[in-house]
PDB file of C-alpha atoms in Angstrom:
ATOM      1  CA  UNK A   1      21.767 107.057 -68.146  1.00 52.00           C
ATOM      2  CA  UNK A   2      19.323 107.210 -65.523  1.00 46.00           C
ATOM      3  CA  UNK A   3      18.837 104.348 -62.872  1.00 43.00           C
ATOM      4  CA  UNK A   4      16.337 103.689 -60.133  1.00 45.00           C
ATOM      5  CA  UNK A   5      18.903 101.737 -58.087  1.00 41.00           C
ATOM      6  CA  UNK A   6      20.057 103.611 -55.005  1.00 42.00           C
ATOM      7  CA  UNK A   7      23.764 103.560 -54.110  1.00 40.00           C
ATOM      8  CA  UNK A   8      23.044 103.973 -50.417  1.00 44.00           C
ATOM      9  CA  UNK A   9      23.216 100.868 -48.239  1.00 44.00           C
ATOM     10  CA  UNK A  10      19.880  99.130 -47.830  1.00 46.00           C
ATOM     11  CA  UNK A  11      18.213  99.214 -44.450  1.00 50.00           C
ATOM     12  CA  UNK A  12      17.669  95.694 -43.057  1.00 50.00           C
ATOM     13  CA  UNK A  13      14.291  95.361 -41.377  1.00 51.00           C
ATOM     14  CA  UNK A  14      14.288  94.140 -37.816  1.00 52.00           C
ATOM     15  CA  UNK A  15      13.708  90.370 -37.384  1.00 51.00           C
ATOM     16  CA  UNK A  16      10.178  89.253 -36.779  1.00 51.00           C
ATOM     17  CA  UNK A  17       9.327  86.680 -34.177  1.00 51.00           C
ATOM     18  CA  UNK A  18       8.019  83.292 -35.280  1.00 50.00           C
ATOM     19  CA  UNK A  19       4.742  81.824 -34.054  1.00 48.00           C
ATOM     20  CA  UNK A  20       6.578  80.391 -31.051  1.00 48.00           C
ATOM     21  CA  UNK A  21       7.991  83.810 -30.211  1.00 49.00           C
ATOM     22  CA  UNK A  22      11.528  82.926 -31.277  1.00 47.00           C
ATOM     23  CA  UNK A  23      13.315  85.489 -33.441  1.00 45.00           C
ATOM     24  CA  UNK A  24      14.526  84.158 -36.754  1.00 47.00           C
ATOM     25  CA  UNK A  25      17.934  85.665 -36.128  1.00 44.00           C
ATOM     26  CA  UNK A  26      18.362  83.268 -33.205  1.00 46.00           C
ATOM     27  CA  UNK A  27      17.763  80.378 -35.550  1.00 45.00           C
ATOM     28  CA  UNK A  28      20.147  81.428 -38.245  1.00 46.00           C
ATOM     29  CA  UNK A  29      23.470  79.695 -38.765  1.00 49.00           C
ATOM     30  CA  UNK A  30      25.311  82.791 -37.695  1.00 49.00           C
ATOM     31  CA  UNK A  31      23.376  83.205 -34.431  1.00 50.00           C
ATOM     32  CA  UNK A  32      25.023  81.739 -31.307  1.00 53.00           C
ATOM     33  CA  UNK A  33      23.374  78.535 -29.902  1.00 54.00           C
ATOM     34  CA  UNK A  34      22.493  78.137 -26.248  1.00 51.00           C
ATOM     35  CA  UNK A  35      24.934  75.699 -24.685  1.00 51.00           C
ATOM     36  CA  UNK A  36      23.475  72.337 -23.634  1.00 55.00           C
ATOM     37  CA  UNK A  37      24.837  70.680 -20.557  1.00 66.00           C
ATOM     38  CA  UNK A  38      25.265  67.193 -21.993  1.00 71.00           C
ATOM     39  CA  UNK A  39      27.605  66.224 -19.199  1.00 71.00           C
ATOM     40  CA  UNK A  40      24.915  66.871 -16.588  1.00 72.00           C
ATOM     41  CA  UNK A  41      22.444  64.739 -18.488  1.00 71.00           C
ATOM     42  CA  UNK A  42      24.932  61.901 -18.744  1.00 70.00           C
ATOM     43  CA  UNK A  43      25.661  62.091 -15.035  1.00 67.00           C
ATOM     44  CA  UNK A  44      21.956  61.960 -14.223  1.00 69.00           C
ATOM     45  CA  UNK A  45      21.452  58.972 -16.525  1.00 70.00           C
ATOM     46  CA  UNK A  46      24.410  57.245 -14.904  1.00 68.00           C
ATOM     47  CA  UNK A  47      22.950  57.648 -11.414  1.00 66.00           C
ATOM     48  CA  UNK A  48      19.549  56.426 -12.598  1.00 62.00           C
ATOM     49  CA  UNK A  49      21.189  53.320 -14.052  1.00 60.00           C
ATOM     50  CA  UNK A  50      23.124  52.768 -10.833  1.00 58.00           C
ATOM     51  CA  UNK A  51      19.922  53.095  -8.807  1.00 58.00           C
ATOM     52  CA  UNK A  52      18.115  50.532 -10.931  1.00 53.00           C
ATOM     53  CA  UNK A  53      21.070  48.137 -10.698  1.00 52.00           C
ATOM     54  CA  UNK A  54      21.259  48.499  -6.924  1.00 49.00           C
ATOM     55  CA  UNK A  55      17.523  47.835  -6.601  1.00 49.00           C
ATOM     56  CA  UNK A  56      17.899  44.684  -8.692  1.00 49.00           C
ATOM     57  CA  UNK A  57      20.841  43.507  -6.623  1.00 43.00           C
ATOM     58  CA  UNK A  58      18.960  44.137  -3.372  1.00 44.00           C
ATOM     59  CA  UNK A  59      16.221  41.793  -4.577  1.00 49.00           C
ATOM     60  CA  UNK A  60      18.513  39.275  -6.287  1.00 50.00           C
ATOM     61  CA  UNK A  61      21.333  38.797  -3.795  1.00 56.00           C
ATOM     62  CA  UNK A  62      19.284  37.505  -0.822  1.00 63.00           C
ATOM     63  CA  UNK A  63      17.434  34.939  -2.947  1.00 76.00           C
ATOM     64  CA  UNK A  64      20.683  33.904  -4.605  1.00 87.00           C
ATOM     65  CA  UNK A  65      22.433  33.540  -1.260  1.00 89.00           C
ATOM     66  CA  UNK A  66      19.497  31.476  -0.023  1.00 91.00           C
ATOM     67  CA  UNK A  67      19.879  29.230  -3.081  1.00 93.00           C
ATOM     68  CA  UNK A  68      23.566  28.762  -2.283  1.00 94.00           C
ATOM     69  CA  UNK A  69      22.623  27.649   1.232  1.00 95.00           C
ATOM     70  CA  UNK A  70      20.057  25.231  -0.144  1.00 96.00           C
ATOM     71  CA  UNK A  71      22.639  23.762  -2.539  1.00 96.00           C
ATOM     72  CA  UNK A  72      25.081  23.340   0.340  1.00 97.00           C
ATOM     73  CA  UNK A  73      22.411  21.545   2.401  1.00 97.00           C
ATOM     74  CA  UNK A  74      21.601  19.258  -0.509  1.00 97.00           C
ATOM     75  CA  UNK A  75      25.282  18.354  -0.836  1.00 96.00           C
ATOM     76  CA  UNK A  76      25.381  17.496   2.878  1.00 97.00           C
ATOM     77  CA  UNK A  77      22.321  15.287   2.496  1.00 97.00           C
ATOM     78  CA  UNK A  78      23.861  13.502  -0.485  1.00 95.00           C
ATOM     79  CA  UNK A  79      26.906  12.775   1.689  1.00 95.00           C
ATOM     80  CA  UNK A  80      24.622  11.179   4.284  1.00 95.00           C
ATOM     81  CA  UNK A  81      24.882  14.077   6.749  1.00 97.00           C
ATOM     82  CA  UNK A  82      21.206  14.800   7.495  1.00 97.00           C
ATOM     83  CA  UNK A  83      21.880  16.761  10.729  1.00 97.00           C
ATOM     84  CA  UNK A  84      24.422  18.911   8.869  1.00 97.00           C
ATOM     85  CA  UNK A  85      21.914  19.597   6.086  1.00 97.00           C
ATOM     86  CA  UNK A  86      19.258  20.622   8.602  1.00 98.00           C
ATOM     87  CA  UNK A  87      21.709  22.861  10.461  1.00 97.00           C
ATOM     88  CA  UNK A  88      22.594  24.768   7.276  1.00 97.00           C
ATOM     89  CA  UNK A  89      18.938  25.356   6.466  1.00 97.00           C
ATOM     90  CA  UNK A  90      18.072  26.434  10.007  1.00 97.00           C
ATOM     91  CA  UNK A  91      20.749  29.132   9.793  1.00 96.00           C
ATOM     92  CA  UNK A  92      19.509  30.107   6.327  1.00 95.00           C
ATOM     93  CA  UNK A  93      15.908  30.287   7.543  1.00 94.00           C
ATOM     94  CA  UNK A  94      16.882  32.710  10.295  1.00 94.00           C
ATOM     95  CA  UNK A  95      18.754  34.869   7.782  1.00 93.00           C
ATOM     96  CA  UNK A  96      16.113  34.741   5.022  1.00 93.00           C
ATOM     97  CA  UNK A  97      12.723  34.320   6.728  1.00 93.00           C
ATOM     98  CA  UNK A  98      10.784  35.209   3.567  1.00 91.00           C
ATOM     99  CA  UNK A  99      12.433  32.573   1.360  1.00 92.00           C
ATOM    100  CA  UNK A 100       9.823  29.843   0.866  1.00 93.00           C
ATOM    101  CA  UNK A 101      12.395  27.673  -0.960  1.00 94.00           C
ATOM    102  CA  UNK A 102      14.250  27.166   2.333  1.00 96.00           C
ATOM    103  CA  UNK A 103      11.140  25.853   4.086  1.00 96.00           C
ATOM    104  CA  UNK A 104      10.216  23.685   1.096  1.00 94.00           C
ATOM    105  CA  UNK A 105      13.660  22.091   1.253  1.00 95.00           C
ATOM    106  CA  UNK A 106      13.745  21.792   5.028  1.00 97.00           C
ATOM    107  CA  UNK A 107      10.407  19.971   5.384  1.00 96.00           C
ATOM    108  CA  UNK A 108      11.485  16.646   3.794  1.00 95.00           C
ATOM    109  CA  UNK A 109      14.641  16.738   5.903  1.00 97.00           C
ATOM    110  CA  UNK A 110      12.588  17.249   9.062  1.00 97.00           C
ATOM    111  CA  UNK A 111      10.251  14.424   8.026  1.00 95.00           C
ATOM    112  CA  UNK A 112      13.203  12.105   7.460  1.00 95.00           C
ATOM    113  CA  UNK A 113      14.545  13.057  10.886  1.00 96.00           C
ATOM    114  CA  UNK A 114      11.036  12.545  12.368  1.00 95.00           C
ATOM    115  CA  UNK A 115      11.010  16.181  13.537  1.00 97.00           C
ATOM    116  CA  UNK A 116       7.305  16.446  12.815  1.00 97.00           C
ATOM    117  CA  UNK A 117       6.558  19.553  14.896  1.00 96.00           C
ATOM    118  CA  UNK A 118       9.315  21.488  13.135  1.00 97.00           C
ATOM    119  CA  UNK A 119       8.042  20.273   9.773  1.00 97.00           C
ATOM    120  CA  UNK A 120       4.554  21.455  10.725  1.00 97.00           C
ATOM    121  CA  UNK A 121       5.875  24.916  11.617  1.00 96.00           C
ATOM    122  CA  UNK A 122       7.612  25.159   8.239  1.00 97.00           C
ATOM    123  CA  UNK A 123       4.474  24.086   6.373  1.00 96.00           C
ATOM    124  CA  UNK A 124       2.438  26.722   8.193  1.00 94.00           C
ATOM    125  CA  UNK A 125       5.052  29.335   7.271  1.00 95.00           C
ATOM    126  CA  UNK A 126       4.813  28.390   3.581  1.00 95.00           C
ATOM    127  CA  UNK A 127       1.013  28.623   3.704  1.00 94.00           C
ATOM    128  CA  UNK A 128       1.335  32.016   5.371  1.00 93.00           C
ATOM    129  CA  UNK A 129       3.554  33.217   2.517  1.00 92.00           C
ATOM    130  CA  UNK A 130       1.607  31.432  -0.273  1.00 90.00           C
ATOM    131  CA  UNK A 131      -1.935  30.763   1.020  1.00 85.00           C
ATOM    132  CA  UNK A 132      -3.258  28.888  -2.037  1.00 84.00           C
ATOM    133  CA  UNK A 133      -0.371  26.421  -2.385  1.00 89.00           C
ATOM    134  CA  UNK A 134      -1.908  22.962  -2.802  1.00 92.00           C
ATOM    135  CA  UNK A 135       1.562  21.433  -2.502  1.00 91.00           C
ATOM    136  CA  UNK A 136       1.943  22.998   0.939  1.00 93.00           C
ATOM    137  CA  UNK A 137      -1.529  21.830   1.926  1.00 95.00           C
ATOM    138  CA  UNK A 138      -0.664  18.289   0.872  1.00 94.00           C
ATOM    139  CA  UNK A 139       2.459  18.414   3.020  1.00 94.00           C
ATOM    140  CA  UNK A 140       0.441  19.788   5.924  1.00 96.00           C
ATOM    141  CA  UNK A 141      -1.968  16.877   5.694  1.00 96.00           C
ATOM    142  CA  UNK A 142       0.945  14.426   5.698  1.00 95.00           C
ATOM    143  CA  UNK A 143       2.558  16.039   8.737  1.00 96.00           C
ATOM    144  CA  UNK A 144      -0.758  16.085  10.621  1.00 97.00           C
ATOM    145  CA  UNK A 145      -1.095  12.350  10.037  1.00 96.00           C
ATOM    146  CA  UNK A 146       2.375  11.839  11.496  1.00 95.00           C
ATOM    147  CA  UNK A 147       1.253  13.841  14.528  1.00 96.00           C
ATOM    148  CA  UNK A 148      -1.837  11.636  14.870  1.00 95.00           C
ATOM    149  CA  UNK A 149      -4.227  14.485  14.010  1.00 96.00           C
ATOM    150  CA  UNK A 150      -6.184  12.645  11.338  1.00 96.00           C
ATOM    151  CA  UNK A 151      -9.361  14.743  11.534  1.00 97.00           C
ATOM    152  CA  UNK A 152      -7.357  17.926  10.949  1.00 97.00           C
ATOM    153  CA  UNK A 153      -5.545  16.267   8.057  1.00 97.00           C
ATOM    154  CA  UNK A 154      -8.909  15.433   6.472  1.00 98.00           C
ATOM    155  CA  UNK A 155     -10.025  19.074   6.789  1.00 97.00           C
ATOM    156  CA  UNK A 156      -6.877  20.196   4.998  1.00 97.00           C
ATOM    157  CA  UNK A 157      -7.631  17.777   2.142  1.00 97.00           C
ATOM    158  CA  UNK A 158     -11.194  19.089   1.983  1.00 97.00           C
ATOM    159  CA  UNK A 159      -9.708  22.554   1.454  1.00 96.00           C
ATOM    160  CA  UNK A 160      -7.589  21.146  -1.388  1.00 96.00           C
ATOM    161  CA  UNK A 161     -10.754  19.788  -2.995  1.00 97.00           C
ATOM    162  CA  UNK A 162     -12.511  23.145  -2.555  1.00 96.00           C
ATOM    163  CA  UNK A 163      -9.617  24.991  -4.217  1.00 96.00           C
ATOM    164  CA  UNK A 164      -9.670  22.589  -7.155  1.00 96.00           C
ATOM    165  CA  UNK A 165     -13.442  22.721  -7.533  1.00 95.00           C
ATOM    166  CA  UNK A 166     -14.203  26.386  -6.837  1.00 94.00           C
ATOM    167  CA  UNK A 167     -11.007  28.227  -7.739  1.00 93.00           C
ATOM    168  CA  UNK A 168      -9.406  25.878 -10.276  1.00 93.00           C
ATOM    169  CA  UNK A 169      -6.238  25.683  -8.184  1.00 94.00           C
ATOM    170  CA  UNK A 170      -4.559  22.295  -8.236  1.00 94.00           C
ATOM    171  CA  UNK A 171      -5.795  18.992  -9.657  1.00 95.00           C
ATOM    172  CA  UNK A 172      -9.243  17.652  -8.795  1.00 97.00           C
ATOM    173  CA  UNK A 173      -8.230  13.957  -9.150  1.00 97.00           C
ATOM    174  CA  UNK A 174      -5.225  14.548  -6.883  1.00 97.00           C
ATOM    175  CA  UNK A 175      -7.341  16.400  -4.333  1.00 97.00           C
ATOM    176  CA  UNK A 176      -9.939  13.599  -4.288  1.00 98.00           C
ATOM    177  CA  UNK A 177      -7.241  10.953  -3.938  1.00 98.00           C
ATOM    178  CA  UNK A 178      -5.616  12.872  -1.075  1.00 97.00           C
ATOM    179  CA  UNK A 179      -8.969  13.217   0.692  1.00 98.00           C
ATOM    180  CA  UNK A 180      -9.842   9.533   0.271  1.00 98.00           C
ATOM    181  CA  UNK A 181      -6.413   8.467   1.464  1.00 98.00           C
ATOM    182  CA  UNK A 182      -6.589  10.770   4.495  1.00 98.00           C
ATOM    183  CA  UNK A 183      -9.948   9.240   5.416  1.00 98.00           C
ATOM    184  CA  UNK A 184      -8.528   5.733   4.985  1.00 98.00           C
ATOM    185  CA  UNK A 185      -5.494   6.518   7.154  1.00 97.00           C
ATOM    186  CA  UNK A 186      -7.805   7.897   9.833  1.00 96.00           C
ATOM    187  CA  UNK A 187     -10.109   4.867   9.340  1.00 97.00           C
ATOM    188  CA  UNK A 188     -13.123   7.171   9.171  1.00 97.00           C
ATOM    189  CA  UNK A 189     -15.758   8.344   6.656  1.00 97.00           C
ATOM    190  CA  UNK A 190     -14.925   5.285   4.556  1.00 98.00           C
ATOM    191  CA  UNK A 191     -18.086   5.311   2.416  1.00 97.00           C
ATOM    192  CA  UNK A 192     -17.289   8.893   1.402  1.00 98.00           C
ATOM    193  CA  UNK A 193     -13.674   7.894   0.805  1.00 98.00           C
ATOM    194  CA  UNK A 194     -14.836   5.149  -1.569  1.00 98.00           C
ATOM    195  CA  UNK A 195     -16.876   7.660  -3.598  1.00 98.00           C
ATOM    196  CA  UNK A 196     -13.981  10.120  -3.699  1.00 98.00           C
ATOM    197  CA  UNK A 197     -11.429   7.627  -4.972  1.00 98.00           C
ATOM    198  CA  UNK A 198     -13.845   6.169  -7.543  1.00 98.00           C
ATOM    199  CA  UNK A 199     -14.339   9.679  -8.923  1.00 98.00           C
ATOM    200  CA  UNK A 200     -10.583  10.316  -8.931  1.00 98.00           C
ATOM    201  CA  UNK A 201     -10.011   7.141 -10.959  1.00 97.00           C
ATOM    202  CA  UNK A 202     -12.854   8.049 -13.329  1.00 97.00           C
ATOM    203  CA  UNK A 203     -11.188  11.416 -13.986  1.00 96.00           C
ATOM    204  CA  UNK A 204      -7.574  10.269 -14.125  1.00 95.00           C
ATOM    205  CA  UNK A 205      -7.701   6.684 -15.335  1.00 93.00           C
ATOM    206  CA  UNK A 206      -5.851   3.778 -13.722  1.00 91.00           C
ATOM    207  CA  UNK A 207      -3.219   5.804 -11.905  1.00 95.00           C
ATOM    208  CA  UNK A 208      -1.321   3.227  -9.782  1.00 97.00           C
ATOM    209  CA  UNK A 209      -1.163   5.537  -6.755  1.00 97.00           C
ATOM    210  CA  UNK A 210      -4.943   5.997  -6.952  1.00 98.00           C
ATOM    211  CA  UNK A 211      -5.454   2.241  -7.348  1.00 98.00           C
ATOM    212  CA  UNK A 212      -3.430   1.722  -4.184  1.00 98.00           C
ATOM    213  CA  UNK A 213      -5.630   4.233  -2.362  1.00 98.00           C
ATOM    214  CA  UNK A 214      -8.787   2.457  -3.499  1.00 98.00           C
ATOM    215  CA  UNK A 215      -7.332  -0.877  -2.454  1.00 98.00           C
ATOM    216  CA  UNK A 216      -6.506   0.527   0.992  1.00 98.00           C
ATOM    217  CA  UNK A 217     -10.019   1.976   1.341  1.00 98.00           C
ATOM    218  CA  UNK A 218     -11.502  -1.419   0.417  1.00 98.00           C
ATOM    219  CA  UNK A 219      -9.207  -3.071   2.944  1.00 98.00           C
ATOM    220  CA  UNK A 220     -10.512  -0.699   5.622  1.00 98.00           C
ATOM    221  CA  UNK A 221     -14.078  -1.536   4.549  1.00 98.00           C
ATOM    222  CA  UNK A 222     -13.344  -5.255   4.928  1.00 97.00           C
ATOM    223  CA  UNK A 223     -13.435  -6.141   1.217  1.00 97.00           C
ATOM    224  CA  UNK A 224     -10.017  -7.813   1.124  1.00 97.00           C
ATOM    225  CA  UNK A 225     -10.456  -9.626  -2.200  1.00 97.00           C
ATOM    226  CA  UNK A 226     -11.280  -6.416  -4.068  1.00 98.00           C
ATOM    227  CA  UNK A 227      -8.480  -4.668  -2.185  1.00 98.00           C
ATOM    228  CA  UNK A 228      -6.019  -7.331  -3.347  1.00 98.00           C
ATOM    229  CA  UNK A 229      -7.006  -6.817  -6.994  1.00 98.00           C
ATOM    230  CA  UNK A 230      -6.447  -3.057  -6.885  1.00 98.00           C
ATOM    231  CA  UNK A 231      -3.216  -3.132  -4.897  1.00 98.00           C
ATOM    232  CA  UNK A 232      -1.658  -5.921  -6.955  1.00 98.00           C
ATOM    233  CA  UNK A 233      -2.327  -3.908 -10.116  1.00 97.00           C
ATOM    234  CA  UNK A 234      -0.724  -0.861  -8.487  1.00 97.00           C
ATOM    235  CA  UNK A 235       2.329  -2.859  -7.382  1.00 97.00           C
ATOM    236  CA  UNK A 236       2.763  -4.354 -10.848  1.00 96.00           C
ATOM    237  CA  UNK A 237       2.890  -0.949 -12.537  1.00 95.00           C
ATOM    238  CA  UNK A 238       5.007   0.709  -9.853  1.00 95.00           C
ATOM    239  CA  UNK A 239       7.531  -2.109  -9.860  1.00 94.00           C
ATOM    240  CA  UNK A 240       8.191  -1.381 -13.525  1.00 93.00           C
ATOM    241  CA  UNK A 241       8.680   2.308 -12.734  1.00 90.00           C
ATOM    242  CA  UNK A 242      11.211   1.452 -10.033  1.00 88.00           C
ATOM    243  CA  UNK A 243      13.082  -0.895 -12.381  1.00 89.00           C
ATOM    244  CA  UNK A 244      13.159   1.758 -15.105  1.00 87.00           C
ATOM    245  CA  UNK A 245      14.448   4.399 -12.683  1.00 82.00           C
ATOM    246  CA  UNK A 246      17.147   2.011 -11.483  1.00 81.00           C
ATOM    247  CA  UNK A 247      18.279   1.329 -15.047  1.00 82.00           C
ATOM    248  CA  UNK A 248      18.433   5.065 -15.739  1.00 78.00           C
ATOM    249  CA  UNK A 249      20.427   5.657 -12.579  1.00 70.00           C
ATOM    250  CA  UNK A 250      23.118   3.159 -13.547  1.00 63.00           C
ATOM    251  CA  UNK A 251      24.199   5.321 -16.470  1.00 59.00           C
ATOM    252  CA  UNK A 252      23.497   8.744 -14.957  1.00 65.00           C
ATOM    253  CA  UNK A 253      25.360  11.059 -12.616  1.00 74.00           C
ATOM    254  CA  UNK A 254      24.163  10.959  -9.027  1.00 80.00           C
ATOM    255  CA  UNK A 255      22.550  14.266  -8.131  1.00 90.00           C
ATOM    256  CA  UNK A 256      20.188  15.594  -5.504  1.00 92.00           C
ATOM    257  CA  UNK A 257      17.279  15.568  -7.961  1.00 90.00           C
ATOM    258  CA  UNK A 258      17.904  12.028  -9.179  1.00 89.00           C
ATOM    259  CA  UNK A 259      18.378  10.774  -5.626  1.00 92.00           C
ATOM    260  CA  UNK A 260      15.194  12.394  -4.297  1.00 92.00           C
ATOM    261  CA  UNK A 261      13.260  10.983  -7.251  1.00 91.00           C
ATOM    262  CA  UNK A 262      14.629   7.545  -6.419  1.00 91.00           C
ATOM    263  CA  UNK A 263      13.678   7.894  -2.738  1.00 92.00           C
ATOM    264  CA  UNK A 264      10.190   9.138  -3.650  1.00 93.00           C
ATOM    265  CA  UNK A 265       9.596   6.201  -5.988  1.00 94.00           C
ATOM    266  CA  UNK A 266      10.881   3.751  -3.411  1.00 95.00           C
ATOM    267  CA  UNK A 267       8.726   5.216  -0.642  1.00 95.00           C
ATOM    268  CA  UNK A 268       5.580   4.999  -2.758  1.00 96.00           C
ATOM    269  CA  UNK A 269       6.481   1.411  -3.662  1.00 97.00           C
ATOM    270  CA  UNK A 270       7.115   0.578   0.006  1.00 97.00           C
ATOM    271  CA  UNK A 271       3.679   1.951   0.915  1.00 98.00           C
ATOM    272  CA  UNK A 272       2.027  -0.261  -1.720  1.00 98.00           C
ATOM    273  CA  UNK A 273       3.902  -3.341  -0.535  1.00 98.00           C
ATOM    274  CA  UNK A 274       2.943  -2.582   3.068  1.00 98.00           C
ATOM    275  CA  UNK A 275      -0.711  -2.231   2.102  1.00 98.00           C
ATOM    276  CA  UNK A 276      -0.545  -5.516   0.197  1.00 98.00           C
ATOM    277  CA  UNK A 277       1.027  -7.241   3.218  1.00 98.00           C
ATOM    278  CA  UNK A 278      -1.961  -6.139   5.308  1.00 98.00           C
ATOM    279  CA  UNK A 279      -4.346  -7.608   2.733  1.00 98.00           C
ATOM    280  CA  UNK A 280      -2.331 -10.829   2.472  1.00 98.00           C
ATOM    281  CA  UNK A 281      -2.359 -11.201   6.249  1.00 98.00           C
ATOM    282  CA  UNK A 282      -6.128 -10.834   6.349  1.00 97.00           C
ATOM    283  CA  UNK A 283      -6.499 -13.400   3.553  1.00 98.00           C
ATOM    284  CA  UNK A 284      -4.287 -15.843   5.438  1.00 97.00           C
ATOM    285  CA  UNK A 285      -1.361 -15.538   3.008  1.00 98.00           C
ATOM    286  CA  UNK A 286       1.259 -15.256   5.738  1.00 97.00           C
ATOM    287  CA  UNK A 287       4.304 -16.137   3.674  1.00 98.00           C
ATOM    288  CA  UNK A 288       3.414 -13.622   0.954  1.00 98.00           C
ATOM    289  CA  UNK A 289       2.809 -10.949   3.592  1.00 98.00           C
ATOM    290  CA  UNK A 290       6.183 -11.680   5.189  1.00 98.00           C
ATOM    291  CA  UNK A 291       7.951 -11.350   1.827  1.00 98.00           C
ATOM    292  CA  UNK A 292       6.320  -7.962   1.217  1.00 98.00           C
ATOM    293  CA  UNK A 293       7.331  -6.673   4.636  1.00 98.00           C
ATOM    294  CA  UNK A 294      10.927  -7.727   4.013  1.00 98.00           C
ATOM    295  CA  UNK A 295      10.856  -5.947   0.682  1.00 97.00           C
ATOM    296  CA  UNK A 296       9.657  -2.795   2.470  1.00 98.00           C
ATOM    297  CA  UNK A 297      12.652  -2.985   4.803  1.00 97.00           C
ATOM    298  CA  UNK A 298      14.934  -3.592   1.844  1.00 96.00           C
ATOM    299  CA  UNK A 299      13.744  -0.269   0.416  1.00 94.00           C
ATOM    300  CA  UNK A 300      14.769   1.486   3.639  1.00 94.00           C
ATOM    301  CA  UNK A 301      11.398   1.784   5.405  1.00 96.00           C
ATOM    302  CA  UNK A 302       9.571   0.124   8.272  1.00 96.00           C
ATOM    303  CA  UNK A 303       6.240  -1.585   7.513  1.00 96.00           C
ATOM    304  CA  UNK A 304       4.071   0.140  10.123  1.00 95.00           C
ATOM    305  CA  UNK A 305       1.242   2.659  10.434  1.00 92.00           C
ATOM    306  CA  UNK A 306       3.662   5.575  10.073  1.00 92.00           C
ATOM    307  CA  UNK A 307       4.398   4.551   6.489  1.00 94.00           C
ATOM    308  CA  UNK A 308       2.111   6.500   4.161  1.00 91.00           C
TER     309      UNK A 308
END
């Protein structure tokens, strides 16, 4: 029986390279694989992760340490130790000169201690770090008034108005109120101040703080009856806010935030009562004026030109 099948072993053709130039034999299950250094890759990934973590810690730790110092200063203040609170923040400011939170916390302490030049330096530092901060500009205006530099304070408030109008930074009603109040404190540009505060009230409604400003401007202009109307409305509303805050405080835990809110409300109320006492004096209502001045003292403030 004949057969065309050869009994000799078949010759295997040499492997052909693929399109990528890799021989098929290298890809077969029987071909040895090139070892991959997985350990090296894991080590590299580990060091990358460590580097990222270290970078995060470098940025996080200083700010966190600054926050700890601020919390410690707040605790001192709550205990009635204002010099101790200031001392902590002065050390913190030297250690973390880029931390705006330290300056923001230190300014009200300096104002309470009547360290106005130090407060001014801190405000300037905040503005240097955050140039468009309307909060910092408002503080700067306040400090300048304490230093008797009313014209400079007015210029700062004009910048606040410009930022609100041209760059949409901050609140236009607040900027106008601040400008009008600065002009009233300086007893200058009173006609402009009247226009500014009227516009602020048109935009914001009967805000009691704005009503007090308008009443003070009218007092400066000599219109005591109109001033009385505005300031009495402001006092009526603010008195309710103070009573509400007091009721809330009776059931709440005393904290730095709650205490500073209480002080802020009381200071604003003291300012309104002081302004009303000036109006009452001019109207010949001496007894009413005396009662308001005593109420100012009862809130922890002195009824004088440094109260604003």
